[in-house]
Amino acid sequence: MTDHTSSPHAGMARYPSLSGRTVLVSGGATGIGAGFVEHFAQQGARVAFLDIDDAGAQVLLDGLGPVDHRPVYLHCDVTDLDALRTAIAEARAQVGPFSVLVNNAASDHRHAFADTTAADFERNMAVNLRHQYFAIQAVAADMRTLGGGSVICLGSTGWMIKNSGYPMYAMAKSAVHGLVNGLARELGRDHIRINALVPGWVITEKQKRLWLDAEGEAELRRAQCLPGYLQADDLARAALFLAADDSRMCTGQEFIIDGGWV
């Protein structure tokens, strides 16, 4: 992710349609989510973001450079659907009806197939899939009132490349594609676009700390067509396009950002 103390990135595309646009980001305190919050704010959007990491959210807000509208943070566990609905309502009251939803919150916690319990399964689906569905439901009326909108659901290439170590996460992320396709026509009647933004291995601080070892570095060099680390900024720039009017005829699609791995 970029240095939050920097000014808007030199050479980065500007989207006039995003100026003043209302954006909701789930899981926005750190990592990829913080990249979304930062980039939308730098475009002049009115951003609200949800997370349970209060400390991370404060670091993001403290380090954010000059923007037209300071992002609004609300503490929310997205696996609690009542709390999710309440937080979205509170965010709406502060920034206005939402034109853009970025369904980002997720957890790629490693787990073993043989040890999975029913409770584990329910928790995993709640954090990686269920909240995306109900967040869309909560903002769809906003978008209809506004005459249209954009929903961006975060998928993953992890299930496409048949990685081991997180079968429930892989299943949930593959289902995001079904969610996007299943709602594209229904939402499209009201000029609401819905797309999947599908990252490869994004090298966040968490990934460096937990999983990027010498073997991982070698796999990146072998598998990616493009050299270098995929970063949160790369996802954020794609999200800006999908939220802006420039993508007005894009819906029901998968936008893979992975350096050419898949």
PDB file of C-alpha atoms in Angstrom:
ATOM      1  CA  MET A   1       0.000   0.000   0.000  1.00  0.00           C
ATOM      2  CA  THR A   2       1.108   3.558  -0.510  1.00  0.00           C
ATOM      3  CA  ASP A   3       2.569   5.810   2.138  1.00  0.00           C
ATOM      4  CA  HIS A   4      -0.505   7.438   3.692  1.00  0.00           C
ATOM      5  CA  THR A   5       1.464  10.629   4.264  1.00  0.00           C
ATOM      6  CA  SER A   6       1.916  11.159   0.538  1.00  0.00           C
ATOM      7  CA  SER A   7      -0.202  13.388  -1.654  1.00  0.00           C
ATOM      8  CA  PRO A   8      -2.369  11.814  -4.365  1.00  0.00           C
ATOM      9  CA  HIS A   9      -0.189   9.637  -6.556  1.00  0.00           C
ATOM     10  CA  ALA A  10       1.501  11.392  -9.420  1.00  0.00           C
ATOM     11  CA  GLY A  11       0.131  10.179 -12.717  1.00  0.00           C
ATOM     12  CA  MET A  12      -2.851   8.381 -11.188  1.00  0.00           C
ATOM     13  CA  ALA A  13      -6.068   8.666 -13.191  1.00  0.00           C
ATOM     14  CA  ARG A  14      -8.650  11.146 -11.937  1.00  0.00           C
ATOM     15  CA  TYR A  15     -12.348  10.274 -12.219  1.00  0.00           C
ATOM     16  CA  PRO A  16     -14.534  13.390 -12.070  1.00  0.00           C
ATOM     17  CA  SER A  17     -17.643  11.257 -11.510  1.00  0.00           C
ATOM     18  CA  LEU A  18     -16.212  10.070  -8.172  1.00  0.00           C
ATOM     19  CA  SER A  19     -15.995  13.560  -6.717  1.00  0.00           C
ATOM     20  CA  GLY A  20     -18.586  13.734  -3.932  1.00  0.00           C
ATOM     21  CA  ARG A  21     -19.758  10.173  -4.600  1.00  0.00           C
ATOM     22  CA  THR A  22     -20.710   8.176  -1.510  1.00  0.00           C
ATOM     23  CA  VAL A  23     -18.705   4.989  -0.973  1.00  0.00           C
ATOM     24  CA  LEU A  24     -19.000   2.236   1.647  1.00  0.00           C
ATOM     25  CA  VAL A  25     -16.025  -0.097   2.214  1.00  0.00           C
ATOM     26  CA  SER A  26     -16.176  -3.119   4.509  1.00  0.00           C
ATOM     27  CA  GLY A  27     -12.939  -4.238   6.151  1.00  0.00           C
ATOM     28  CA  GLY A  28     -11.345  -0.887   5.384  1.00  0.00           C
ATOM     29  CA  ALA A  29      -8.913  -0.363   8.258  1.00  0.00           C
ATOM     30  CA  THR A  30      -5.830  -2.162   6.942  1.00  0.00           C
ATOM     31  CA  GLY A  31      -4.395  -3.960   3.929  1.00  0.00           C
ATOM     32  CA  ILE A  32      -6.351  -3.937   0.685  1.00  0.00           C
ATOM     33  CA  GLY A  33      -9.326  -2.262   2.361  1.00  0.00           C
ATOM     34  CA  ALA A  34      -7.228   0.676   3.543  1.00  0.00           C
ATOM     35  CA  GLY A  35      -6.043   1.091  -0.027  1.00  0.00           C
ATOM     36  CA  PHE A  36      -9.652   1.414  -1.164  1.00  0.00           C
ATOM     37  CA  VAL A  37     -10.421   3.997   1.518  1.00  0.00           C
ATOM     38  CA  GLU A  38      -7.338   6.037   0.703  1.00  0.00           C
ATOM     39  CA  HIS A  39      -7.795   6.077  -3.065  1.00  0.00           C
ATOM     40  CA  PHE A  40     -11.506   6.863  -3.007  1.00  0.00           C
ATOM     41  CA  ALA A  41     -10.901   9.680  -0.527  1.00  0.00           C
ATOM     42  CA  GLN A  42      -8.180  11.099  -2.771  1.00  0.00           C
ATOM     43  CA  GLN A  43     -10.701  11.165  -5.616  1.00  0.00           C
ATOM     44  CA  GLY A  44     -12.941  13.459  -3.568  1.00  0.00           C
ATOM     45  CA  ALA A  45     -15.450  10.748  -2.628  1.00  0.00           C
ATOM     46  CA  ARG A  46     -17.347  10.675   0.655  1.00  0.00           C
ATOM     47  CA  VAL A  47     -16.129   7.420   2.180  1.00  0.00           C
ATOM     48  CA  ALA A  48     -17.409   5.415   5.131  1.00  0.00           C
ATOM     49  CA  PHE A  49     -15.647   2.234   6.172  1.00  0.00           C
ATOM     50  CA  LEU A  50     -16.408  -0.596   8.572  1.00  0.00           C
ATOM     51  CA  ASP A  51     -13.983  -2.749  10.540  1.00  0.00           C
ATOM     52  CA  ILE A  52     -13.283  -4.239  13.964  1.00  0.00           C
ATOM     53  CA  ASP A  53      -9.673  -3.000  14.013  1.00  0.00           C
ATOM     54  CA  ASP A  54     -10.076   0.354  15.760  1.00  0.00           C
ATOM     55  CA  ALA A  55      -6.330   0.891  16.104  1.00  0.00           C
ATOM     56  CA  GLY A  56      -5.710   0.168  12.431  1.00  0.00           C
ATOM     57  CA  ALA A  57      -8.513   2.519  11.426  1.00  0.00           C
ATOM     58  CA  GLN A  58      -6.988   5.310  13.524  1.00  0.00           C
ATOM     59  CA  VAL A  59      -3.574   4.799  11.940  1.00  0.00           C
ATOM     60  CA  LEU A  60      -5.183   5.070   8.507  1.00  0.00           C
ATOM     61  CA  LEU A  61      -7.105   8.229   9.392  1.00  0.00           C
ATOM     62  CA  ASP A  62      -4.105   9.862  11.081  1.00  0.00           C
ATOM     63  CA  GLY A  63      -1.850   9.166   8.119  1.00  0.00           C
ATOM     64  CA  LEU A  64      -4.242  10.183   5.367  1.00  0.00           C
ATOM     65  CA  GLY A  65      -3.112  13.226   3.416  1.00  0.00           C
ATOM     66  CA  PRO A  66      -5.293  16.228   2.553  1.00  0.00           C
ATOM     67  CA  VAL A  67      -8.670  15.187   1.118  1.00  0.00           C
ATOM     68  CA  ASP A  68     -11.926  17.013   0.427  1.00  0.00           C
ATOM     69  CA  HIS A  69     -13.929  14.740   2.741  1.00  0.00           C
ATOM     70  CA  ARG A  70     -12.477  12.914   5.728  1.00  0.00           C
ATOM     71  CA  PRO A  71     -13.492   9.234   5.724  1.00  0.00           C
ATOM     72  CA  VAL A  72     -15.903   8.120   8.430  1.00  0.00           C
ATOM     73  CA  TYR A  73     -15.019   5.010  10.438  1.00  0.00           C
ATOM     74  CA  LEU A  74     -17.576   2.802  12.183  1.00  0.00           C
ATOM     75  CA  HIS A  75     -16.700  -0.184  14.326  1.00  0.00           C
ATOM     76  CA  CYS A  76     -18.637  -3.175  12.992  1.00  0.00           C
ATOM     77  CA  ASP A  77     -18.311  -6.942  13.015  1.00  0.00           C
ATOM     78  CA  VAL A  78     -19.765  -7.778   9.605  1.00  0.00           C
ATOM     79  CA  THR A  79     -20.575 -11.321  10.715  1.00  0.00           C
ATOM     80  CA  ASP A  80     -23.252  -9.825  13.002  1.00  0.00           C
ATOM     81  CA  LEU A  81     -25.980  -8.955  10.501  1.00  0.00           C
ATOM     82  CA  ASP A  82     -27.918  -6.739  12.898  1.00  0.00           C
ATOM     83  CA  ALA A  83     -24.739  -4.790  13.639  1.00  0.00           C
ATOM     84  CA  LEU A  84     -24.011  -4.589   9.912  1.00  0.00           C
ATOM     85  CA  ARG A  85     -27.431  -3.109   9.132  1.00  0.00           C
ATOM     86  CA  THR A  86     -27.115  -0.662  12.014  1.00  0.00           C
ATOM     87  CA  ALA A  87     -23.634   0.456  10.953  1.00  0.00           C
ATOM     88  CA  ILE A  88     -24.738   0.980   7.358  1.00  0.00           C
ATOM     89  CA  ALA A  89     -27.676   3.074   8.555  1.00  0.00           C
ATOM     90  CA  GLU A  90     -25.364   5.155  10.764  1.00  0.00           C
ATOM     91  CA  ALA A  91     -22.900   5.603   7.919  1.00  0.00           C
ATOM     92  CA  ARG A  92     -25.708   6.672   5.604  1.00  0.00           C
ATOM     93  CA  ALA A  93     -26.805   9.279   8.114  1.00  0.00           C
ATOM     94  CA  GLN A  94     -23.293  10.746   8.101  1.00  0.00           C
ATOM     95  CA  VAL A  95     -22.325  10.654   4.417  1.00  0.00           C
ATOM     96  CA  GLY A  96     -25.615  10.171   2.543  1.00  0.00           C
ATOM     97  CA  PRO A  97     -27.194   7.337   0.538  1.00  0.00           C
ATOM     98  CA  PHE A  98     -24.580   5.047  -0.962  1.00  0.00           C
ATOM     99  CA  SER A  99     -23.716   5.017  -4.629  1.00  0.00           C
ATOM    100  CA  VAL A 100     -20.790   2.577  -4.309  1.00  0.00           C
ATOM    101  CA  LEU A 101     -20.330  -0.533  -2.160  1.00  0.00           C
ATOM    102  CA  VAL A 102     -16.980  -2.304  -1.879  1.00  0.00           C
ATOM    103  CA  ASN A 103     -17.523  -5.702  -0.247  1.00  0.00           C
ATOM    104  CA  ASN A 104     -13.967  -6.253   0.951  1.00  0.00           C
ATOM    105  CA  ALA A 105     -14.059  -7.766   4.459  1.00  0.00           C
ATOM    106  CA  ALA A 106     -12.672 -11.308   4.540  1.00  0.00           C
ATOM    107  CA  SER A 107     -10.331 -13.671   6.351  1.00  0.00           C
ATOM    108  CA  ASP A 108      -7.983 -16.131   4.658  1.00  0.00           C
ATOM    109  CA  HIS A 109      -7.216 -17.917   7.919  1.00  0.00           C
ATOM    110  CA  ARG A 110      -5.588 -21.273   7.183  1.00  0.00           C
ATOM    111  CA  HIS A 111      -7.526 -24.365   8.174  1.00  0.00           C
ATOM    112  CA  ALA A 112      -7.427 -28.133   7.706  1.00  0.00           C
ATOM    113  CA  PHE A 113     -10.252 -29.917   5.928  1.00  0.00           C
ATOM    114  CA  ALA A 114     -10.151 -32.903   8.313  1.00  0.00           C
ATOM    115  CA  ASP A 115     -10.521 -30.704  11.396  1.00  0.00           C
ATOM    116  CA  THR A 116     -13.361 -28.472  10.183  1.00  0.00           C
ATOM    117  CA  THR A 117     -16.480 -28.368  12.359  1.00  0.00           C
ATOM    118  CA  ALA A 118     -19.936 -27.118  11.497  1.00  0.00           C
ATOM    119  CA  ALA A 119     -19.313 -24.059  13.665  1.00  0.00           C
ATOM    120  CA  ASP A 120     -16.062 -23.376  11.799  1.00  0.00           C
ATOM    121  CA  PHE A 121     -17.954 -23.594   8.526  1.00  0.00           C
ATOM    122  CA  GLU A 122     -20.628 -21.132   9.617  1.00  0.00           C
ATOM    123  CA  ARG A 123     -18.033 -18.640  10.889  1.00  0.00           C
ATOM    124  CA  ASN A 124     -16.044 -18.833   7.671  1.00  0.00           C
ATOM    125  CA  MET A 125     -19.054 -18.270   5.445  1.00  0.00           C
ATOM    126  CA  ALA A 126     -20.161 -15.390   7.666  1.00  0.00           C
ATOM    127  CA  VAL A 127     -16.893 -13.497   7.305  1.00  0.00           C
ATOM    128  CA  ASN A 128     -16.143 -14.333   3.677  1.00  0.00           C
ATOM    129  CA  LEU A 129     -19.521 -14.476   1.931  1.00  0.00           C
ATOM    130  CA  ARG A 130     -22.721 -13.864   3.883  1.00  0.00           C
ATOM    131  CA  HIS A 131     -22.105 -10.208   4.727  1.00  0.00           C
ATOM    132  CA  GLN A 132     -21.540  -9.388   1.052  1.00  0.00           C
ATOM    133  CA  TYR A 133     -25.077 -10.503   0.206  1.00  0.00           C
ATOM    134  CA  PHE A 134     -26.728  -8.578   3.015  1.00  0.00           C
ATOM    135  CA  ALA A 135     -24.652  -5.437   2.554  1.00  0.00           C
ATOM    136  CA  ILE A 136     -25.862  -5.318  -1.050  1.00  0.00           C
ATOM    137  CA  GLN A 137     -29.414  -5.772   0.173  1.00  0.00           C
ATOM    138  CA  ALA A 138     -28.933  -2.877   2.613  1.00  0.00           C
ATOM    139  CA  VAL A 139     -27.695  -0.361   0.021  1.00  0.00           C
ATOM    140  CA  ALA A 140     -29.679  -1.372  -3.070  1.00  0.00           C
ATOM    141  CA  ALA A 141     -32.515   1.031  -2.260  1.00  0.00           C
ATOM    142  CA  ASP A 142     -29.988   3.874  -1.974  1.00  0.00           C
ATOM    143  CA  MET A 143     -28.688   3.138  -5.430  1.00  0.00           C
ATOM    144  CA  ARG A 144     -32.161   2.909  -6.945  1.00  0.00           C
ATOM    145  CA  THR A 145     -33.026   6.294  -5.466  1.00  0.00           C
ATOM    146  CA  LEU A 146     -29.818   7.764  -6.866  1.00  0.00           C
ATOM    147  CA  GLY A 147     -30.556   6.361 -10.324  1.00  0.00           C
ATOM    148  CA  GLY A 148     -27.826   3.735 -10.273  1.00  0.00           C
ATOM    149  CA  GLY A 149     -24.695   2.576  -8.524  1.00  0.00           C
ATOM    150  CA  SER A 150     -21.802   0.168  -8.441  1.00  0.00           C
ATOM    151  CA  VAL A 151     -21.238  -2.897  -6.255  1.00  0.00           C
ATOM    152  CA  ILE A 152     -17.716  -4.320  -6.155  1.00  0.00           C
ATOM    153  CA  CYS A 153     -17.380  -7.751  -4.558  1.00  0.00           C
ATOM    154  CA  LEU A 154     -13.928  -9.013  -3.673  1.00  0.00           C
ATOM    155  CA  GLY A 155     -13.184 -12.493  -4.950  1.00  0.00           C
ATOM    156  CA  SER A 156      -9.844 -14.302  -5.072  1.00  0.00           C
ATOM    157  CA  THR A 157      -7.781 -16.343  -7.492  1.00  0.00           C
ATOM    158  CA  GLY A 158      -6.967 -18.697  -4.616  1.00  0.00           C
ATOM    159  CA  TRP A 159      -9.725 -21.116  -5.604  1.00  0.00           C
ATOM    160  CA  MET A 160      -8.844 -20.881  -9.316  1.00  0.00           C
ATOM    161  CA  ILE A 161      -5.262 -22.045  -8.847  1.00  0.00           C
ATOM    162  CA  LYS A 162      -6.343 -24.874  -6.528  1.00  0.00           C
ATOM    163  CA  ASN A 163      -4.292 -23.881  -3.506  1.00  0.00           C
ATOM    164  CA  SER A 164      -4.491 -26.050  -0.414  1.00  0.00           C
ATOM    165  CA  GLY A 165      -4.757 -24.874   3.175  1.00  0.00           C
ATOM    166  CA  TYR A 166      -8.024 -22.921   3.056  1.00  0.00           C
ATOM    167  CA  PRO A 167     -10.835 -24.989   1.481  1.00  0.00           C
ATOM    168  CA  MET A 168     -13.680 -23.032   3.119  1.00  0.00           C
ATOM    169  CA  TYR A 169     -12.170 -19.706   2.066  1.00  0.00           C
ATOM    170  CA  ALA A 170     -11.748 -21.021  -1.482  1.00  0.00           C
ATOM    171  CA  MET A 171     -15.370 -22.165  -1.566  1.00  0.00           C
ATOM    172  CA  ALA A 172     -16.656 -18.840  -0.241  1.00  0.00           C
ATOM    173  CA  LYS A 173     -14.598 -16.835  -2.713  1.00  0.00           C
ATOM    174  CA  SER A 174     -15.745 -18.955  -5.643  1.00  0.00           C
ATOM    175  CA  ALA A 175     -19.332 -18.302  -4.528  1.00  0.00           C
ATOM    176  CA  VAL A 176     -18.726 -14.556  -4.868  1.00  0.00           C
ATOM    177  CA  HIS A 177     -18.725 -15.096  -8.635  1.00  0.00           C
ATOM    178  CA  GLY A 178     -22.113 -16.786  -8.382  1.00  0.00           C
ATOM    179  CA  LEU A 179     -23.411 -13.903  -6.288  1.00  0.00           C
ATOM    180  CA  VAL A 180     -22.289 -11.379  -8.901  1.00  0.00           C
ATOM    181  CA  ASN A 181     -23.834 -13.317 -11.778  1.00  0.00           C
ATOM    182  CA  GLY A 182     -26.973 -14.050  -9.797  1.00  0.00           C
ATOM    183  CA  LEU A 183     -27.667 -10.361  -9.138  1.00  0.00           C
ATOM    184  CA  ALA A 184     -26.363  -8.712 -12.320  1.00  0.00           C
ATOM    185  CA  ARG A 185     -29.663  -8.834 -14.210  1.00  0.00           C
ATOM    186  CA  GLU A 186     -31.906  -8.002 -11.255  1.00  0.00           C
ATOM    187  CA  LEU A 187     -29.828  -5.010 -10.166  1.00  0.00           C
ATOM    188  CA  GLY A 188     -29.081  -3.989 -13.720  1.00  0.00           C
ATOM    189  CA  ARG A 189     -32.709  -3.039 -14.356  1.00  0.00           C
ATOM    190  CA  ASP A 190     -32.088  -0.112 -12.012  1.00  0.00           C
ATOM    191  CA  HIS A 191     -28.697   0.796 -13.526  1.00  0.00           C
ATOM    192  CA  ILE A 192     -26.848  -0.838 -10.627  1.00  0.00           C
ATOM    193  CA  ARG A 193     -23.668  -2.528 -11.773  1.00  0.00           C
ATOM    194  CA  ILE A 194     -22.146  -5.457  -9.872  1.00  0.00           C
ATOM    195  CA  ASN A 195     -18.731  -6.920 -10.588  1.00  0.00           C
ATOM    196  CA  ALA A 196     -16.134  -9.130  -8.946  1.00  0.00           C
ATOM    197  CA  LEU A 197     -12.690  -7.675  -8.385  1.00  0.00           C
ATOM    198  CA  VAL A 198     -10.423 -10.701  -8.171  1.00  0.00           C
ATOM    199  CA  PRO A 199      -6.959 -10.279  -6.675  1.00  0.00           C
ATOM    200  CA  GLY A 200      -4.048 -12.647  -6.839  1.00  0.00           C
ATOM    201  CA  TRP A 201      -1.502 -12.750  -4.049  1.00  0.00           C
ATOM    202  CA  VAL A 202      -1.491  -9.175  -2.748  1.00  0.00           C
ATOM    203  CA  ILE A 203       1.619  -8.644  -0.650  1.00  0.00           C
ATOM    204  CA  THR A 204       0.310  -6.700   2.324  1.00  0.00           C
ATOM    205  CA  GLU A 205       2.155  -6.354   5.639  1.00  0.00           C
ATOM    206  CA  LYS A 206       0.094  -9.264   6.954  1.00  0.00           C
ATOM    207  CA  GLN A 207       1.136 -11.478   4.069  1.00  0.00           C
ATOM    208  CA  LYS A 208       4.799 -10.578   4.580  1.00  0.00           C
ATOM    209  CA  ARG A 209       4.541 -11.323   8.282  1.00  0.00           C
ATOM    210  CA  LEU A 210       2.698 -14.629   8.061  1.00  0.00           C
ATOM    211  CA  TRP A 211       3.299 -16.320   4.735  1.00  0.00           C
ATOM    212  CA  LEU A 212       5.834 -14.701   2.415  1.00  0.00           C
ATOM    213  CA  ASP A 213       8.936 -16.837   2.891  1.00  0.00           C
ATOM    214  CA  ALA A 214      11.700 -17.869   0.501  1.00  0.00           C
ATOM    215  CA  GLU A 215       9.461 -20.523  -1.041  1.00  0.00           C
ATOM    216  CA  GLY A 216       6.724 -17.943  -1.584  1.00  0.00           C
ATOM    217  CA  GLU A 217       9.147 -15.535  -3.222  1.00  0.00           C
ATOM    218  CA  ALA A 218      10.236 -18.279  -5.596  1.00  0.00           C
ATOM    219  CA  GLU A 219       6.613 -19.106  -6.411  1.00  0.00           C
ATOM    220  CA  LEU A 220       5.879 -15.461  -7.213  1.00  0.00           C
ATOM    221  CA  ARG A 221       8.809 -15.328  -9.626  1.00  0.00           C
ATOM    222  CA  ARG A 222       7.701 -18.588 -11.251  1.00  0.00           C
ATOM    223  CA  ALA A 223       3.953 -18.029 -11.496  1.00  0.00           C
ATOM    224  CA  GLN A 224       3.441 -14.332 -12.194  1.00  0.00           C
ATOM    225  CA  CYS A 225       3.973 -13.117 -15.739  1.00  0.00           C
ATOM    226  CA  LEU A 226       4.828  -9.669 -14.410  1.00  0.00           C
ATOM    227  CA  PRO A 227       7.676  -9.253 -11.926  1.00  0.00           C
ATOM    228  CA  GLY A 228       7.241  -7.515  -8.597  1.00  0.00           C
ATOM    229  CA  TYR A 229       4.722  -7.537  -5.788  1.00  0.00           C
ATOM    230  CA  LEU A 230       1.004  -7.108  -6.419  1.00  0.00           C
ATOM    231  CA  GLN A 231      -0.042  -4.338  -4.021  1.00  0.00           C
ATOM    232  CA  ALA A 232      -3.212  -2.879  -2.529  1.00  0.00           C
ATOM    233  CA  ASP A 233      -2.846   0.163  -4.795  1.00  0.00           C
ATOM    234  CA  ASP A 234      -3.224  -2.069  -7.849  1.00  0.00           C
ATOM    235  CA  LEU A 235      -6.602  -3.276  -6.598  1.00  0.00           C
ATOM    236  CA  ALA A 236      -7.703   0.200  -5.567  1.00  0.00           C
ATOM    237  CA  ARG A 237      -7.063   1.666  -9.007  1.00  0.00           C
ATOM    238  CA  ALA A 238      -9.199  -1.032 -10.590  1.00  0.00           C
ATOM    239  CA  ALA A 239     -11.945  -0.366  -8.045  1.00  0.00           C
ATOM    240  CA  LEU A 240     -11.927   3.334  -8.939  1.00  0.00           C
ATOM    241  CA  PHE A 241     -12.665   2.457 -12.554  1.00  0.00           C
ATOM    242  CA  LEU A 242     -15.479   0.075 -11.580  1.00  0.00           C
ATOM    243  CA  ALA A 243     -17.045   2.711  -9.340  1.00  0.00           C
ATOM    244  CA  ALA A 244     -16.750   5.561 -11.832  1.00  0.00           C
ATOM    245  CA  ASP A 245     -19.102   6.326 -14.697  1.00  0.00           C
ATOM    246  CA  ASP A 246     -16.349   5.206 -17.095  1.00  0.00           C
ATOM    247  CA  SER A 247     -17.453   1.605 -16.436  1.00  0.00           C
ATOM    248  CA  ARG A 248     -21.155   2.313 -16.954  1.00  0.00           C
ATOM    249  CA  MET A 249     -21.686  -0.743 -19.186  1.00  0.00           C
ATOM    250  CA  CYS A 250     -19.619  -3.200 -17.138  1.00  0.00           C
ATOM    251  CA  THR A 251     -21.600  -5.627 -15.002  1.00  0.00           C
ATOM    252  CA  GLY A 252     -21.621  -9.302 -14.128  1.00  0.00           C
ATOM    253  CA  GLN A 253     -17.905  -9.557 -14.847  1.00  0.00           C
ATOM    254  CA  GLU A 254     -14.711 -10.770 -13.191  1.00  0.00           C
ATOM    255  CA  PHE A 255     -11.766  -8.369 -13.221  1.00  0.00           C
ATOM    256  CA  ILE A 256      -8.645 -10.340 -12.344  1.00  0.00           C
ATOM    257  CA  ILE A 257      -5.668  -8.393 -11.012  1.00  0.00           C
ATOM    258  CA  ASP A 258      -2.921 -10.918 -10.378  1.00  0.00           C
ATOM    259  CA  GLY A 259       0.165 -10.088 -12.443  1.00  0.00           C
ATOM    260  CA  GLY A 260      -0.792 -12.750 -14.956  1.00  0.00           C
ATOM    261  CA  TRP A 261      -0.734 -15.723 -12.563  1.00  0.00           C
ATOM    262  CA  VAL A 262      -4.043 -17.345 -13.594  1.00  0.00           C
TER     263      VAL A 262
END
